[in-house]
Short mmCIF file of C-alpha atoms in Angstrom, two decimals:
data_model
loop_
_atom_site.label_atom_id
_atom_site.label_comp_id
_atom_site.label_asym_id
_atom_site.label_seq_id
_atom_site.Cartn_x
_atom_site.Cartn_y
_atom_site.Cartn_z
CA MET A 19 0.00 0.00 0.00
CA ARG A 20 2.88 2.36 0.68
CA ALA A 21 3.90 2.24 -2.94
CA ILE A 22 0.56 3.65 -4.05
CA GLY A 23 1.28 7.15 -2.77
CA PRO A 24 4.46 7.77 -4.79
CA LEU A 25 2.87 6.08 -7.77
CA VAL A 26 -0.13 8.36 -7.66
CA LEU A 27 2.15 11.38 -7.13
CA ALA A 28 4.30 10.43 -10.10
CA ALA A 29 1.24 9.88 -12.25
CA ALA A 30 -0.27 13.18 -11.18
CA SER A 31 2.91 15.12 -11.87
CA LEU A 32 3.20 13.37 -15.19
CA LEU A 33 -0.28 14.29 -16.20
CA ALA A 34 -0.19 17.80 -14.83
CA ALA A 35 3.21 18.66 -16.29
CA CYS A 36 3.87 20.67 -13.16
CA ASN A 37 7.62 20.90 -13.67
CA ASN A 38 7.88 23.43 -16.42
CA PRO A 39 10.91 25.67 -15.99
CA ALA A 40 13.12 27.05 -18.73
CA PHE A 41 16.86 26.66 -18.81
CA TYR A 42 19.41 28.90 -20.43
CA PRO A 43 21.86 26.86 -22.46
CA GLY A 44 25.49 27.58 -23.15
CA ALA A 45 26.84 28.40 -19.71
CA THR A 46 30.61 28.22 -20.02
CA ARG A 47 32.98 26.75 -17.49
CA ILE A 48 35.38 28.92 -15.57
CA VAL A 49 38.79 27.30 -15.48
CA ILE A 50 41.70 28.44 -13.37
CA ASP A 51 44.75 26.41 -14.19
CA ALA A 52 48.36 26.56 -13.02
CA ASP A 53 49.27 29.15 -15.66
CA ALA A 54 46.47 31.45 -14.54
CA LEU A 55 47.61 31.11 -10.94
CA ALA A 56 51.18 31.97 -11.93
CA ALA A 57 50.03 34.97 -13.96
CA ALA A 58 48.05 36.27 -11.01
CA GLN A 59 51.24 36.50 -8.98
CA GLY A 60 52.58 39.37 -11.13
CA GLU A 61 52.61 42.96 -9.99
CA GLU A 62 50.36 44.17 -12.80
CA ALA A 63 48.10 41.17 -12.83
CA THR A 64 44.52 42.02 -13.67
CA SER A 65 43.17 38.62 -12.71
CA ALA A 66 44.04 38.85 -9.04
CA ASN A 67 42.27 40.36 -6.10
CA PRO A 68 43.75 40.78 -2.64
CA THR A 69 40.72 39.23 -1.03
CA ILE A 70 39.89 36.30 -3.26
CA GLY A 71 43.26 35.75 -4.97
CA ALA A 72 43.46 34.64 -8.57
CA TYR A 73 40.08 34.75 -10.18
CA GLY A 74 38.21 34.15 -13.39
CA GLN A 75 34.88 35.51 -14.46
CA ALA A 76 32.14 34.46 -16.86
CA GLU A 77 29.42 36.81 -18.01
CA TYR A 78 26.10 35.37 -18.95
CA TRP A 79 23.59 37.62 -20.66
CA LEU A 80 19.98 36.68 -20.33
CA ASP A 81 17.92 37.26 -23.45
CA PHE A 82 14.53 38.87 -23.24
CA ARG A 83 11.96 39.79 -25.81
CA PRO A 84 11.98 43.53 -26.57
CA PRO A 85 9.22 45.98 -25.76
CA SER A 86 7.61 47.92 -28.55
CA THR A 87 8.79 51.47 -29.07
CA ALA A 88 5.61 52.81 -27.51
CA GLU A 89 5.95 50.54 -24.50
CA LEU A 90 9.54 51.58 -23.95
CA ALA A 91 8.71 55.29 -24.29
CA GLU A 92 6.00 54.89 -21.69
CA LEU A 93 8.24 53.06 -19.26
CA GLN A 94 11.36 55.10 -19.78
CA PRO A 95 10.54 58.59 -21.02
CA ALA A 96 13.37 60.71 -22.33
CA GLY A 97 15.02 62.83 -19.71
CA ALA A 98 13.99 60.72 -16.78
CA THR A 99 16.66 59.47 -14.42
CA PRO A 100 17.00 55.72 -13.92
CA ALA A 101 15.35 56.05 -10.51
CA GLU A 102 12.34 57.60 -12.23
CA GLN A 103 12.14 55.03 -14.96
CA ILE A 104 10.35 51.73 -14.89
CA PRO A 105 12.35 48.69 -15.91
CA TRP A 106 11.19 46.45 -18.74
CA VAL A 107 12.84 43.43 -17.12
CA ARG A 108 11.36 43.25 -13.66
CA ARG A 109 12.38 41.22 -10.68
CA ASP A 110 8.85 39.95 -10.15
CA GLU A 111 8.88 38.34 -13.58
CA LEU A 112 12.09 36.42 -12.99
CA THR A 113 12.39 33.38 -10.79
CA ILE A 114 16.04 32.44 -11.28
CA SER A 115 18.33 29.97 -9.64
CA VAL A 116 21.93 29.16 -10.48
CA PRO A 117 23.21 25.72 -9.49
CA TRP A 118 26.97 25.27 -9.68
CA THR A 119 29.63 22.61 -9.31
CA LEU A 120 33.14 23.42 -8.11
CA THR A 121 35.96 20.94 -8.65
CA ASN A 122 39.36 21.12 -6.97
CA GLN A 123 41.75 19.71 -9.55
CA SER A 124 44.75 19.62 -7.28
CA ASP A 125 46.02 17.31 -4.59
CA ALA A 126 46.06 20.11 -2.05
CA PRO A 127 43.30 21.74 -0.01
CA MET A 128 41.83 24.81 -1.64
CA ARG A 129 40.16 27.97 -0.49
CA ALA A 130 37.69 29.12 -3.11
CA TRP A 131 35.14 31.86 -3.65
CA VAL A 132 32.10 31.35 -5.83
CA LEU A 133 30.60 34.79 -6.33
CA LEU A 134 27.64 36.10 -8.24
CA ASP A 135 27.25 39.67 -9.42
CA GLY A 136 25.38 41.10 -12.34
CA ALA A 137 23.62 43.93 -14.03
CA THR A 138 20.16 45.30 -14.45
CA GLU A 139 19.23 47.10 -17.61
CA PHE A 140 20.46 50.26 -15.86
CA TYR A 141 23.66 49.42 -13.95
CA ASP A 142 26.39 46.80 -13.88
CA TYR A 143 27.89 45.92 -10.50
CA ASN A 144 31.30 44.21 -10.55
CA PRO A 145 33.09 44.84 -7.25
CA ILE A 146 35.84 42.29 -7.85
CA ALA A 147 37.14 43.76 -11.09
CA MET A 148 36.60 47.32 -9.91
CA TYR A 149 38.80 46.96 -6.88
CA GLY A 150 41.90 49.08 -7.22
CA GLN A 151 40.31 51.94 -9.09
CA ALA A 152 40.35 54.00 -5.90
CA GLY A 153 43.98 53.25 -5.13
CA GLY A 154 43.76 49.74 -3.81
CA ALA A 155 45.20 48.61 -0.51
CA GLU A 156 47.68 51.51 -0.39
CA GLU A 157 44.77 53.92 -0.23
CA ASP A 158 42.81 51.75 2.19
CA GLU A 159 40.30 51.00 -0.50
CA ILE A 160 37.43 48.89 0.70
CA GLN A 161 36.65 45.66 -1.04
CA PHE A 162 32.92 45.75 -1.49
CA PRO A 163 31.22 42.39 -1.31
CA SER A 164 29.58 40.62 -4.18
CA LEU A 165 25.84 40.28 -4.37
CA LEU A 166 26.00 36.60 -3.42
CA GLY A 167 28.60 34.16 -2.14
CA PHE A 168 31.07 36.46 -0.40
CA THR A 169 32.22 33.72 1.96
CA PRO A 170 35.19 31.41 1.28
CA ILE A 171 34.63 27.72 0.74
CA MET A 172 37.18 25.15 1.91
CA VAL A 173 37.55 22.33 -0.60
CA GLY A 174 39.52 19.15 -0.03
CA PRO A 175 42.01 17.68 -2.53
CA ASN A 176 40.21 16.65 -5.74
CA GLU A 177 36.91 17.24 -4.03
CA VAL A 178 33.74 18.22 -5.90
CA VAL A 179 31.47 20.69 -4.16
CA ARG A 180 27.98 21.47 -5.36
CA GLY A 181 25.93 24.49 -4.44
CA GLU A 182 23.18 26.71 -5.70
CA PHE A 183 22.24 30.33 -5.64
CA ARG A 184 18.63 29.68 -4.80
CA GLU A 185 15.59 31.52 -6.05
CA ASP A 186 15.24 33.44 -2.79
CA ASP A 187 18.94 34.33 -2.89
CA MET A 188 18.58 35.65 -6.42
CA ARG A 189 15.47 37.57 -5.50
CA GLU A 190 17.35 39.31 -2.71
CA ALA A 191 20.38 39.88 -4.95
CA MET A 192 18.23 41.62 -7.57
CA TYR A 193 16.69 43.79 -4.90
CA ASP A 194 20.11 44.72 -3.47
CA LEU A 195 21.53 45.44 -6.90
CA ASP A 196 18.72 47.77 -7.85
CA VAL A 197 18.68 49.49 -4.47
CA LEU A 198 22.40 50.19 -4.28
CA SER A 199 22.70 51.27 -7.91
CA ARG A 200 19.46 52.98 -8.92
CA PHE A 201 18.26 54.13 -5.50
CA CYS A 202 21.72 54.83 -4.07
CA GLY A 203 21.62 52.57 -1.06
CA GLY A 204 24.93 52.05 0.71
CA PRO A 205 26.49 48.82 -0.60
CA LEU A 206 27.75 47.60 2.75
CA ALA A 207 24.50 48.34 4.52
CA VAL A 208 22.41 46.80 1.76
CA LEU A 209 24.52 43.75 1.02
CA TYR A 210 25.20 42.72 4.59
CA HIS A 211 21.52 42.71 5.53
CA ARG A 212 18.63 40.67 4.27
CA SER A 213 16.13 43.34 3.27
CA GLU A 214 13.16 41.36 4.52
CA ALA A 215 14.69 41.14 7.98
CA ASP A 216 16.52 44.47 8.19
CA PRO A 217 15.80 47.11 5.54
CA ILE A 218 18.75 49.30 6.50
CA GLY A 219 20.12 51.18 3.51
CA THR A 220 16.87 50.98 1.58
CA GLU A 221 15.41 54.25 2.80
CA GLY A 222 15.64 55.79 -0.68
CA VAL A 223 13.42 53.20 -2.28
CA PRO A 224 9.92 54.54 -3.00
CA ASP A 225 7.04 52.45 -1.78
CA ASP A 226 5.75 51.97 -5.31
CA ALA A 227 9.14 51.23 -6.82
CA VAL A 228 9.30 48.53 -9.49
CA ILE A 229 12.49 46.59 -8.85
CA ALA A 230 14.58 45.77 -11.89
CA GLY A 231 15.55 42.23 -12.73
CA MET A 232 18.97 41.05 -13.79
CA VAL A 233 19.88 40.97 -17.45
CA LEU A 234 23.45 39.86 -16.81
CA LEU A 235 24.79 37.23 -14.44
CA ARG A 236 28.49 37.35 -13.68
CA LEU A 237 30.00 34.32 -12.00
CA THR A 238 33.41 34.71 -10.37
CA LEU A 239 35.68 31.93 -9.21
CA GLY A 240 38.50 32.95 -6.90
CA THR A 241 40.92 30.28 -5.81
CA ASP A 242 44.47 29.37 -4.88
CA GLN A 243 44.56 25.98 -6.63
CA PRO A 244 43.74 24.77 -10.14
CA SER A 245 40.01 24.32 -10.27
CA THR A 246 36.90 24.59 -12.44
CA LEU A 247 33.46 26.01 -11.90
CA GLU A 248 30.46 24.87 -13.92
CA TYR A 249 27.08 26.46 -13.58
CA SER A 250 23.67 26.54 -15.15
CA VAL A 251 20.87 29.08 -15.24
CA ARG A 252 17.35 27.99 -14.44
CA LEU A 253 14.23 30.11 -14.75
CA ARG A 254 10.75 29.35 -13.67
CA GLU A 255 7.47 30.98 -14.61
CA SER A 256 9.29 33.51 -16.75
CA GLU A 257 8.62 32.31 -20.24
CA ASP A 258 6.49 35.23 -21.27
CA ILE A 259 9.40 37.65 -21.18
CA ILE A 260 12.24 35.33 -22.18
CA PHE A 261 13.45 35.66 -25.76
CA ASP A 262 12.11 32.85 -27.89
CA SER A 263 13.79 32.38 -31.24
CA ALA A 264 10.63 30.80 -32.60
CA ARG A 265 8.51 33.76 -31.58
CA ASP A 266 10.67 36.88 -31.38
CA GLU A 267 12.68 38.53 -34.11
CA ARG A 268 14.86 40.66 -31.87
CA ARG A 269 16.35 40.60 -28.40
CA TYR A 270 16.06 43.37 -25.87
CA GLU A 271 19.29 45.32 -26.27
CA VAL A 272 20.58 46.96 -23.11
CA MET A 273 23.76 48.80 -22.20
CA PRO A 274 23.99 48.99 -18.42
CA GLU A 275 26.29 51.65 -17.06
CA PRO A 276 29.16 50.43 -14.86
CA TYR A 277 28.42 51.09 -11.22
CA ALA A 278 31.28 53.27 -9.97
CA ILE A 279 32.21 53.02 -6.34
CA ALA A 280 34.29 56.13 -5.96
CA GLY A 281 33.64 56.07 -2.26
CA GLY A 282 35.35 52.75 -2.00
CA ALA A 283 38.17 54.26 0.01
CA ALA A 284 37.54 53.80 3.68
CA GLY A 285 37.78 57.45 4.44
CA GLY A 286 36.02 58.59 1.30
CA SER A 287 32.87 60.48 0.90
CA GLY A 288 30.82 57.34 1.08
CA GLY A 289 31.77 56.71 4.64
CA SER A 290 31.24 53.34 6.13
CA ASP A 291 28.15 52.58 4.09
CA GLY A 292 29.93 53.07 0.78
CA ALA A 293 27.90 55.68 -1.04
CA THR A 294 28.95 56.30 -4.63
CA ASP A 295 30.09 59.11 -6.87
CA MET A 296 27.23 58.27 -9.15
CA CYS A 297 24.74 58.84 -6.42
CA GLU A 298 26.52 61.98 -5.25
CA ASP A 299 26.16 63.34 -8.77
CA THR A 300 22.47 62.62 -8.78
CA GLY A 301 21.92 63.89 -5.37
CA GLY A 302 21.65 60.43 -3.95
CA MET B 29 -28.30 -36.88 29.65
CA ILE B 30 -26.85 -40.40 29.50
CA ALA B 31 -30.06 -41.62 27.87
CA ALA B 32 -29.79 -38.95 25.27
CA LEU B 33 -26.18 -39.83 24.52
CA SER B 34 -27.11 -43.50 24.25
CA LEU B 35 -29.84 -42.63 21.79
CA VAL B 36 -27.37 -40.66 19.70
CA VAL B 37 -24.90 -43.56 19.70
CA VAL B 38 -27.62 -46.01 18.65
CA LEU B 39 -28.82 -43.75 15.86
CA ALA B 40 -25.26 -43.20 14.69
CA ASP B 41 -24.65 -46.94 14.64
CA ALA B 42 -27.78 -47.55 12.64
CA SER B 43 -26.88 -44.83 10.22
CA ALA B 44 -23.39 -46.31 9.76
CA ARG B 45 -24.92 -49.67 8.90
CA ILE B 46 -27.26 -48.16 6.37
CA HIS B 47 -24.40 -46.33 4.68
CA ALA B 48 -22.14 -49.41 4.76
CA SER B 49 -24.68 -51.43 2.71
CA GLY B 50 -24.94 -49.75 -0.65
CA PRO B 51 -28.01 -49.87 -2.84
CA ALA B 52 -26.22 -52.29 -5.21
CA GLU B 53 -26.22 -54.93 -2.49
CA ALA B 54 -29.94 -54.81 -1.92
CA PRO B 55 -30.92 -57.45 -4.58
CA GLU B 56 -28.44 -59.91 -3.13
CA THR B 57 -29.98 -59.46 0.28
CA ASP B 58 -33.47 -60.05 -1.19
CA GLU B 59 -32.32 -63.16 -2.99
CA VAL B 60 -30.86 -64.69 0.15
CA VAL B 61 -34.09 -64.04 1.98
CA VAL B 62 -36.10 -65.85 -0.69
CA GLU B 63 -33.83 -68.90 -0.50
CA ASP B 64 -34.26 -69.01 3.25
CA ASP B 65 -38.05 -68.91 2.85
CA ASP B 66 -38.01 -71.86 0.42
CA ALA B 67 -35.94 -73.93 2.76
CA ALA B 68 -38.30 -73.30 5.61
CA THR B 69 -41.46 -74.28 3.73
CA ASP B 70 -40.08 -77.26 1.83
CA PRO B 71 -37.62 -79.25 3.89
CA ALA B 72 -37.55 -82.22 1.43
CA PRO B 73 -34.48 -82.68 -0.67
CA VAL B 74 -34.68 -80.86 -3.84
CA GLU B 75 -33.65 -82.36 -7.14
CA PRO B 76 -31.12 -80.37 -8.87
CA GLU B 77 -32.78 -78.40 -11.59
CA ALA B 78 -31.48 -77.71 -14.97
CA PRO B 79 -29.29 -74.69 -14.94
CA SER B 80 -31.36 -71.64 -15.55
CA PRO B 81 -30.12 -68.56 -17.33
CA ALA B 82 -28.05 -66.34 -15.12
CA PRO B 83 -30.08 -63.63 -13.52
CA PRO B 84 -29.51 -60.16 -14.87
CA PRO B 85 -26.86 -58.22 -13.02
CA ALA B 86 -28.07 -56.07 -10.25
CA THR B 87 -26.46 -52.93 -11.59
CA ALA B 88 -27.47 -50.98 -14.70
CA PRO B 89 -25.53 -51.76 -17.88
CA ALA B 90 -22.63 -49.40 -18.63
CA VAL B 91 -23.44 -49.10 -22.30
CA GLY B 92 -27.09 -48.27 -21.98
CA PRO B 93 -30.39 -50.09 -22.08
CA ALA B 94 -30.39 -53.51 -23.76
CA ASP B 95 -32.94 -52.48 -26.33
CA THR B 96 -30.72 -49.67 -27.59
CA ALA B 97 -27.50 -51.60 -27.55
CA GLU B 98 -27.89 -52.73 -31.13
CA VAL B 99 -28.32 -49.23 -32.56
CA GLY B 100 -25.51 -47.71 -30.52
CA VAL B 101 -25.21 -45.47 -27.55
CA VAL B 102 -26.17 -41.84 -27.77
CA GLU B 103 -23.26 -39.93 -26.33
CA ARG B 104 -22.76 -36.30 -25.38
CA ARG B 105 -20.94 -34.24 -27.93
CA GLU B 106 -17.34 -34.01 -26.90
CA THR B 107 -15.60 -30.61 -26.58
CA ASP B 108 -11.92 -30.03 -27.21
CA PRO B 109 -10.51 -28.55 -23.99
CA THR B 110 -7.56 -27.08 -25.84
CA VAL B 111 -9.70 -24.44 -27.59
CA PHE B 112 -11.27 -23.12 -24.41
CA PRO B 113 -12.00 -20.26 -24.28
CA ASP B 114 -13.22 -20.09 -27.82
CA PRO B 115 -11.54 -17.14 -29.60
CA LYS B 116 -14.62 -16.73 -31.78
CA LYS B 117 -16.48 -15.57 -28.73
CA PHE B 118 -14.01 -12.79 -27.95
CA SER B 119 -15.28 -9.27 -28.47
CA ARG B 120 -14.01 -7.39 -31.48
CA GLY B 121 -14.32 -3.75 -32.46
CA PHE B 122 -13.53 -0.63 -30.47
CA PHE B 123 -11.08 -1.10 -27.67
CA VAL B 124 -9.20 0.88 -25.09
CA GLU B 125 -5.95 -0.16 -23.51
CA GLY B 126 -3.94 1.30 -20.64
CA GLY B 127 -0.54 0.43 -19.27
CA LEU B 128 2.28 1.53 -17.05
CA GLY B 129 5.90 0.67 -16.54
CA PRO B 130 9.49 1.87 -16.85
CA ALA B 131 10.86 4.07 -19.61
CA VAL B 132 14.51 3.52 -20.47
CA PRO B 133 16.33 6.26 -22.40
CA ILE B 134 18.47 5.02 -25.27
CA GLY B 135 21.09 6.96 -27.18
CA PRO B 136 22.27 10.49 -26.35
CA THR B 137 19.52 11.08 -23.80
CA SER B 138 20.81 8.18 -21.70
CA GLU B 139 23.78 10.38 -20.74
CA VAL B 140 21.57 12.79 -18.82
CA LEU B 141 18.28 10.99 -18.16
CA ALA B 142 17.71 8.17 -15.72
CA THR B 143 15.22 5.36 -16.21
CA GLY B 144 11.82 6.88 -15.61
CA PHE B 145 8.18 6.05 -15.13
CA SER B 146 5.58 6.07 -17.85
CA LEU B 147 1.85 5.79 -18.41
CA GLY B 148 0.35 4.96 -21.77
CA ALA B 149 -2.97 4.44 -23.48
CA ARG B 150 -4.14 3.16 -26.82
CA THR B 151 -7.58 3.17 -28.36
CA GLY B 152 -8.77 2.11 -31.75
CA TYR B 153 -10.77 -0.36 -33.79
CA GLU B 154 -9.97 -4.03 -34.20
CA ILE B 155 -11.07 -4.86 -37.73
CA ARG B 156 -10.15 -8.51 -37.34
CA ARG B 157 -8.39 -10.06 -34.45
CA TRP B 158 -5.17 -9.84 -36.41
CA VAL B 159 -5.40 -6.25 -37.63
CA ALA B 160 -6.32 -2.99 -35.95
CA LEU B 161 -5.95 0.76 -36.34
CA GLN B 162 -5.31 2.76 -33.19
CA VAL B 163 -4.02 5.97 -31.65
CA HIS B 164 -1.44 5.95 -28.93
CA ALA B 165 -0.37 8.39 -26.20
CA THR B 166 2.38 7.88 -23.66
CA GLY B 167 3.74 10.19 -20.98
CA MET B 168 7.10 9.66 -19.35
CA VAL B 169 8.88 11.38 -16.50
CA ALA B 170 12.59 10.96 -15.78
CA ARG B 171 15.22 12.59 -13.65
CA TYR B 172 17.75 14.79 -15.42
CA ASP B 173 21.35 15.04 -14.24
CA ASP B 174 24.13 16.70 -16.21
CA GLY B 175 26.47 17.21 -13.28
CA VAL B 176 25.31 20.75 -12.54
CA LEU B 177 21.55 20.47 -12.84
CA ARG B 178 20.98 17.36 -10.81
CA ARG B 179 17.44 17.29 -9.52
CA GLU B 180 15.42 18.34 -12.50
CA LEU B 181 12.55 16.35 -13.98
CA LEU B 182 11.92 16.05 -17.69
CA GLN B 183 8.59 14.89 -18.98
CA GLN B 184 8.19 13.55 -22.49
CA TYR B 185 4.88 12.96 -24.23
CA VAL B 186 4.41 10.96 -27.39
CA TYR B 187 1.28 10.92 -29.54
CA THR B 188 1.16 8.60 -32.55
CA GLY B 189 -1.23 6.91 -34.92
CA GLU B 190 -0.53 3.21 -35.33
CA ALA B 191 -1.41 0.08 -37.25
CA ARG B 192 -1.37 -3.26 -35.50
CA PHE B 193 -0.82 -6.68 -37.00
CA ALA B 194 -1.15 -9.74 -34.84
CA VAL B 195 -0.79 -13.48 -34.87
CA PRO B 196 -3.59 -14.92 -32.72
CA ILE B 197 -2.92 -18.34 -31.23
CA ARG B 198 -6.11 -19.43 -29.45
CA ARG B 199 -6.36 -17.15 -26.43
CA PHE B 200 -2.89 -15.71 -26.99
CA LEU B 201 -1.83 -13.02 -29.38
CA ILE B 202 1.53 -11.69 -30.52
CA ALA B 203 1.37 -8.33 -32.23
CA LEU B 204 3.61 -5.91 -34.04
CA GLN B 205 2.41 -2.34 -34.03
CA GLY B 206 3.92 0.93 -35.04
CA GLY B 207 3.29 4.38 -36.39
CA ALA B 208 4.30 8.00 -36.40
CA GLY B 209 3.31 11.23 -34.71
CA ILE B 210 4.82 13.90 -32.49
CA TYR B 211 6.67 14.19 -29.21
CA GLN B 212 6.43 17.00 -26.70
CA LEU B 213 8.90 17.99 -23.97
CA SER B 214 8.00 19.77 -20.75
CA ASN B 215 11.10 21.99 -20.75
CA ASN B 216 14.32 22.69 -22.65
CA LEU B 217 16.70 20.63 -20.53
CA LEU B 218 17.76 18.63 -23.56
CA GLN B 219 18.80 21.88 -25.20
CA VAL B 220 21.03 22.62 -22.21
CA ALA B 221 22.53 19.15 -22.60
CA GLY B 222 23.24 19.83 -26.26
CA ILE B 223 20.86 17.13 -27.48
CA ALA B 224 18.04 19.32 -28.77
CA PRO B 225 19.14 21.88 -31.37
CA ASP B 226 16.94 24.66 -29.98
CA ASN B 227 14.29 25.34 -27.41
CA ARG B 228 11.44 23.90 -29.47
CA ARG B 229 9.58 21.37 -27.44
CA ILE B 230 7.62 19.61 -30.16
CA GLY B 231 8.98 17.40 -32.92
CA LEU B 232 8.35 14.33 -35.01
CA ALA B 233 8.41 10.90 -33.44
CA TRP B 234 7.88 7.32 -34.53
CA ASP B 235 7.30 4.18 -32.55
CA ALA B 236 7.31 0.42 -32.94
CA SER B 237 6.02 -2.15 -30.47
CA LEU B 238 6.06 -5.83 -29.80
CA ALA B 239 3.06 -6.92 -27.77
CA PHE B 240 2.08 -10.17 -26.10
CA ASP B 241 -1.55 -10.48 -25.10
CA VAL B 242 -3.52 -13.10 -23.19
CA HIS B 243 -7.30 -13.09 -23.30
CA SER B 244 -9.16 -13.67 -20.08
CA LEU B 245 -12.31 -15.80 -19.72
CA ASN B 246 -14.25 -12.55 -19.93
CA ARG B 247 -14.99 -11.87 -23.57
CA HIS B 248 -14.07 -8.17 -23.22
CA ILE B 249 -10.87 -8.21 -21.21
CA SER B 250 -7.35 -9.18 -22.05
CA GLY B 251 -3.93 -8.14 -20.81
CA GLY B 252 -0.26 -8.55 -21.43
CA VAL B 253 3.01 -6.78 -21.92
CA VAL B 254 4.05 -4.30 -24.59
CA ALA B 255 7.59 -3.18 -25.39
CA THR B 256 7.61 0.06 -27.37
CA PHE B 257 10.54 1.94 -28.81
CA VAL B 258 9.90 5.62 -29.38
CA GLY B 259 12.31 7.34 -31.74
CA MET B 260 12.86 11.09 -31.84
CA PRO B 261 14.98 12.05 -34.86
CA ALA B 262 15.34 15.70 -33.86
CA LEU B 263 17.01 14.71 -30.59
CA ARG B 264 20.08 13.29 -32.29
CA ASN B 265 18.10 10.12 -32.99
CA ALA B 266 17.61 9.45 -29.31
CA GLY B 267 14.86 7.17 -28.22
CA THR B 268 13.10 5.62 -25.29
CA LEU B 269 12.25 1.99 -24.66
CA VAL B 270 8.91 1.84 -22.88
CA LEU B 271 7.95 -1.42 -21.17
CA HIS B 272 4.30 -1.60 -20.18
CA VAL B 273 2.05 -4.03 -18.43
CA VAL B 274 -1.30 -3.40 -20.11
CA LEU B 275 -4.96 -4.12 -19.60
CA ARG B 276 -7.27 -4.02 -22.60
CA TYR B 277 -11.04 -3.75 -22.84
CA THR B 278 -12.79 -4.45 -26.11
CA LEU B 279 -16.39 -3.36 -26.49
#
């Protein structure tokens, strides 16, 4: 009799086709080999970060169907600031998760960072690559955290570790990204607090704000041993806005502006909450 | 109480005696009684008489009455037990068939899909017992694992029109059936795995089956096993072997 329950459940799920997500193909692996580790040791190395060490990044653009010209003009009228505009790609229409697999390809223990950053259609946030623009460690520049995963992972020799940026993680990451970039929230205050539990740093967000969704996912692997990171992008209940080659002729073209953290220096104008030049310019 | 028990014992003893003497012995008992009577009434020695014809046996003849013996014995028509149940009495015409069982991916899909569970149905018209036209639908669900996506489910649906040719052997039937139609996928996981060329979820499919069927004593119901291979050319010629235990009802 106990077998009847799972059988009925399997039959019901089969008939109801309840599992109906969409998956983005073509996610590329991030590989850090011995040569990349050696190159990161150089003085002028661009693939090294004092916090996470040698790193590699992969950018993954999500494709969406475009709005009509009239729709776009209504959402984003000319002359309006990003904070006044309404995004076409909205957080509420995206239910994303990113499962990943990290493999230590050495015989030694490894400390690794699997980070996720990204961009909305307005701003691109890449704190790892941007570090150093304010003078680096000599100028007491602050390393701002990534949107997700800013905690090291200890991996044993030749061990395979699997993880996932869950749907609720991604939902919070999209909120943080839009708040710190478009509504000028302090990165440290926003990123170190779960907005649902502690909304510190989100005071500038209007009550009726439409939060932008991500159009770019940037995976970063930081490590001190040869290793690889594989990942995949999974969306649920988002098919209406996803680009479909059988239905849509064009993709939604966006050019997000790099998010500049001029206040990254500890004693800078941003203070401890890391406000930005961009927001200072706009009065944020 | 003792008197009652004694009465029961006496009755039981009498009953046992009655049952011990079968009805076939009754004439012998009568004959002995008659001989005793003669001896009592006529004590003089009796001359031996000429031998008289033997009395008829007490039991009935095995071959029938004597007056019908010359023309033969009327016997019941014999039936051949090997043709029971009679296939001519089986229903024929519209039928519906349902089955369930495992679905085994074959080809490129076997690299990412595990053996899954499937439900299937066929309905059609049996023109003769050896030929039928039918439509077929099967749904399958299997776990997908490409090393990164590890807990996803992929459902595949196949809808085909088929012809069925069978070799009936009394109550058994071996059939070959096959046809063509379309398949449908519930998501684009096979595109992520590099098996599907794009995110289209519908394509052409074909199938071929070998079926073994046993008819029950009910004229409408039969059952058996069906092994079906479903081919999907657009998925790098991948396929699925579907093994079903089926139950069939013919109107």
